[in-house]
Coordinates of C-alpha atoms in Angstrom, one line a residue:
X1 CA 0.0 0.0 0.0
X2 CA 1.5 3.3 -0.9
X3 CA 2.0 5.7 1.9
X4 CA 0.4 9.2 1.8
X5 CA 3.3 11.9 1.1
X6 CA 3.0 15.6 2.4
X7 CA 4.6 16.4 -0.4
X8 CA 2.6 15.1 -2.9
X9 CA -0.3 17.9 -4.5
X10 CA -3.8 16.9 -4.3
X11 CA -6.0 18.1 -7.4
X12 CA -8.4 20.4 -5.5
X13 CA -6.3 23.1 -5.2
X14 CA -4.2 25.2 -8.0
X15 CA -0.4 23.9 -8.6
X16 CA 2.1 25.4 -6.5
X17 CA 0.3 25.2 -3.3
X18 CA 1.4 23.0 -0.8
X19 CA -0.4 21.4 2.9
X20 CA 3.0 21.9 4.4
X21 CA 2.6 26.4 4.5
X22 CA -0.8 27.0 4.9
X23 CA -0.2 31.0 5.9
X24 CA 1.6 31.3 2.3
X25 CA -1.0 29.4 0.5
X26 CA -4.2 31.7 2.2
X27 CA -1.8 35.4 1.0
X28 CA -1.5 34.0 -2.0
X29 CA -4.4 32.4 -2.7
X30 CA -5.9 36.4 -1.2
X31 CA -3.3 37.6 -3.9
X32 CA -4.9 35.5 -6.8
X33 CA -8.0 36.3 -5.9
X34 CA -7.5 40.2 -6.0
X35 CA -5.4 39.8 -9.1
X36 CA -8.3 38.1 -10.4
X37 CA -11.0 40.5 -9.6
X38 CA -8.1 43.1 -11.4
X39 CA -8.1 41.1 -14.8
X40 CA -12.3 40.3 -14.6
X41 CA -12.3 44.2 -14.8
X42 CA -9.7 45.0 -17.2
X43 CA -11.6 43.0 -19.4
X44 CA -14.7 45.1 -19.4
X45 CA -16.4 47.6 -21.3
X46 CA -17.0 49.7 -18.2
X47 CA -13.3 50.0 -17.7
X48 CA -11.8 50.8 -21.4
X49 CA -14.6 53.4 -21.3
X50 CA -13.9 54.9 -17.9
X51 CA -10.0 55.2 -19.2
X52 CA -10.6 56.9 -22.5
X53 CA -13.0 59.8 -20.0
X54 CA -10.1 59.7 -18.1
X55 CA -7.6 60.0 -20.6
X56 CA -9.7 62.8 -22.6
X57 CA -10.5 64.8 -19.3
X58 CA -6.8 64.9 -18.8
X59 CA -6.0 66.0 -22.0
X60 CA -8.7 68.7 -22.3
X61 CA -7.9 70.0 -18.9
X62 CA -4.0 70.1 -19.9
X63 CA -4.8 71.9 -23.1
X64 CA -7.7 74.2 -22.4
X65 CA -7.1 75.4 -18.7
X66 CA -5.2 78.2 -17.9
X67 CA -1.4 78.0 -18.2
X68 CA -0.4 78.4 -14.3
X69 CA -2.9 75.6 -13.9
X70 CA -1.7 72.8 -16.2
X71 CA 0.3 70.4 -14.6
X72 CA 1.3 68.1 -18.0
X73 CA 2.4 69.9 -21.2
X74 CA 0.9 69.9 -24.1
X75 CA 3.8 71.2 -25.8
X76 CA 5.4 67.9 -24.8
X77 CA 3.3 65.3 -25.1
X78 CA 1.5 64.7 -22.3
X79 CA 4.7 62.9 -20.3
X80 CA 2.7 62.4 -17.1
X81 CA -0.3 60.8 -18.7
X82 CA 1.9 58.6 -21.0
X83 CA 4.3 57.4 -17.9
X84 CA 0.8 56.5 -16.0
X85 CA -0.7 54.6 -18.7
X86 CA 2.7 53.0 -19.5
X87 CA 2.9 52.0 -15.7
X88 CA -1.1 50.9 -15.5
X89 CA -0.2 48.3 -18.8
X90 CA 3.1 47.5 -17.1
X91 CA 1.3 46.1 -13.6
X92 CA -2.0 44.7 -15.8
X93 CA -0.2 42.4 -18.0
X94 CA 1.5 40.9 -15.3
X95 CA -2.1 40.7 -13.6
X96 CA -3.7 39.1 -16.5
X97 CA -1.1 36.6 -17.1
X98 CA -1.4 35.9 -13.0
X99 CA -5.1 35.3 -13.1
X100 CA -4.7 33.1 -16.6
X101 CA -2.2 30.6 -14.7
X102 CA -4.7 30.2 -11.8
X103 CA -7.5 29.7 -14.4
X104 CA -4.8 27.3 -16.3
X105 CA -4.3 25.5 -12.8
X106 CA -8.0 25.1 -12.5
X107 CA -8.7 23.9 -15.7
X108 CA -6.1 21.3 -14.9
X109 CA -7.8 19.8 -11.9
X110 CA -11.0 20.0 -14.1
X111 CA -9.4 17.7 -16.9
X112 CA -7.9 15.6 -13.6
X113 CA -11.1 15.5 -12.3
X114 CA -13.4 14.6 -15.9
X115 CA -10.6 12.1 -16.5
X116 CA -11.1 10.2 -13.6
X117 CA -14.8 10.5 -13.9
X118 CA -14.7 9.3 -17.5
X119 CA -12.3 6.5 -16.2
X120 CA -15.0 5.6 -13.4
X121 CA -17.8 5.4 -16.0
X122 CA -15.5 4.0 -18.8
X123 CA -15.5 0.5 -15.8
X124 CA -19.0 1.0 -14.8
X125 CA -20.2 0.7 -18.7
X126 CA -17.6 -2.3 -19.3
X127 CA -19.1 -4.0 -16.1
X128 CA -22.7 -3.2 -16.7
X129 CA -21.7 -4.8 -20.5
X130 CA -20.6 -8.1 -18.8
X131 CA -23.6 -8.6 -16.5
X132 CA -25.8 -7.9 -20.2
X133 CA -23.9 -10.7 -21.9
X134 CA -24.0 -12.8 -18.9
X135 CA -27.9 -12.1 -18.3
X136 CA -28.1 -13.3 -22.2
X137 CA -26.4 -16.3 -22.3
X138 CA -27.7 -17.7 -19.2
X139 CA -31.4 -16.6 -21.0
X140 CA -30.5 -18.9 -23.5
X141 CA -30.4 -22.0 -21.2
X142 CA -33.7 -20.9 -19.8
X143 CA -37.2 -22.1 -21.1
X144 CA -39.5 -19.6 -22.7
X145 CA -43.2 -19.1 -22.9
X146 CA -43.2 -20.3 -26.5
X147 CA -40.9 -23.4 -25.9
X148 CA -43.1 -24.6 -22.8
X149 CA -46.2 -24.0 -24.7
X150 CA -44.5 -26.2 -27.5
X151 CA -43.6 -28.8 -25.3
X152 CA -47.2 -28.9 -23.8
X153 CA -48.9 -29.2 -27.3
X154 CA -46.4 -32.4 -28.2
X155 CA -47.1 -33.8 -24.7
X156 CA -51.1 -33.6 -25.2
X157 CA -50.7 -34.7 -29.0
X158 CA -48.5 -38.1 -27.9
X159 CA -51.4 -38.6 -25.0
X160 CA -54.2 -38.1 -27.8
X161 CA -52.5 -40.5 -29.8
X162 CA -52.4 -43.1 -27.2
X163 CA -55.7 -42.9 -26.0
X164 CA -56.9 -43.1 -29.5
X165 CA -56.0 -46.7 -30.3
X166 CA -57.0 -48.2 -27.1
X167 CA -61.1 -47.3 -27.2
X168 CA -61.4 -48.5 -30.5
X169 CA -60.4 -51.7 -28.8
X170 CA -62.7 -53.9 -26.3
X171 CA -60.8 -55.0 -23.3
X172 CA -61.0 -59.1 -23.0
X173 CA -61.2 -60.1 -19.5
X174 CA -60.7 -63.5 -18.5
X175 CA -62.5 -65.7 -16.3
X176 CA -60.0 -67.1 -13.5
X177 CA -61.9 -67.8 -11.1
X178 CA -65.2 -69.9 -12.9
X179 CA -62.6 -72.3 -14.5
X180 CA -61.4 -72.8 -10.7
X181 CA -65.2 -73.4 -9.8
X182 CA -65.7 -75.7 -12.7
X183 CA -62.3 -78.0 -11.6
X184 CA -63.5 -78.6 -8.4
X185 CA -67.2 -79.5 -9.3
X186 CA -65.8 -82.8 -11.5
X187 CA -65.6 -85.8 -10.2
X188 CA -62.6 -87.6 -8.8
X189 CA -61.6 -90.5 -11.6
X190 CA -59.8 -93.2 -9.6
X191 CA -57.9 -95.6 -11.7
X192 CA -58.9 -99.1 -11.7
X193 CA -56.8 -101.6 -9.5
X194 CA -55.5 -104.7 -11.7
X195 CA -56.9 -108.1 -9.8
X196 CA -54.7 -110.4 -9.6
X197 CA -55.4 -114.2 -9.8

């Protein structure tokens, strides 16, 4: 019997975590979870429209308010609003790509998972196949309606025939005991004695 190793990963929880650090396993797992949440908002409509009314009030503000107000040039580019969108792509690539490996791990103890299920129902259908051919050749040895019912109908026909024969027939009886009657009613015949002279 194989022993049960620490070690070893089980398949209900991503790869990488372990039993043996639990306190790692719930800051990560908190981690994953907000970067997550991060990527499922990224990938919204909600947020590439709240950062193009973000990037446009910027811009407007930079371009159209007065000069002693304006804190990015417009005569330069807009540094500060390129450097902040620069460092929002830098930290959500690395956010999506964190919350596609736990999605990835997942998916793996899914497949695990279906592939032991399909394994489980792969032996229940091969068993449940035996029994079937075993229920039908053992129906083959057993008698059916049809074949009793054909048995039945020779059995009465050889009975028929039998009887038929003997009451076309008169029994003869014979008479024992009058021919016993009939002996002892004769006479005893005594043979005669020779004389001798």
């Amino acid at each position: 019997m194989a022993r049960f190793n620490r070690h070893d990963e089980s398949f209900d929880s991503p790869k990488g975590f372990s039993a043996l650090n639990p306190r790692p396993n719930r800051s990560r797992d908190r981690f994953g979870r907000f970067t997550e949440a991060i990527a499922r908002g990224m990938g919204t409509p909600w947020f590439l429209l709240g950062l193009t009314i973000f990037a446009i009030v910027w811009m407007g503000f930079n371009t159209f308010a007065p000069p002693a107000w304006r804190f990015d040039s417009y005569a330069i580019g807009f540094t500060a609003l390129t450097l902040i969108l620069s460092l929002q792509a830098s930290y959500a690539a690395p956010m999506i790509l964190l919350a596609q490996n736990r999605q990835d791990d997942r998916d793996r103890v899914q497949f695990e998972q279906d592939r032991q299920r399909a394994e489980r129902n792969l032996a229940d259908t091969e068993y449940l196949a035996r029994e079937v051919v075993a229920l039908r050749l053992a129906m083959k040895d057993v008698a059916t309606k049809d074949f009793i019912k054909a048995e039945l109908r020779a059995l009465l026909e050889e009975l028929e025939k039998e009887e038929a024969p003997s009451s076309t027939k008169p029994v003869a009886k014979a008479p024992a005991k009058p021919a016993a009657k009939k002996a002892s009613t004769k006479p005893a015949i005594r043979p005669a004695s020779r004389s001798s002279n």
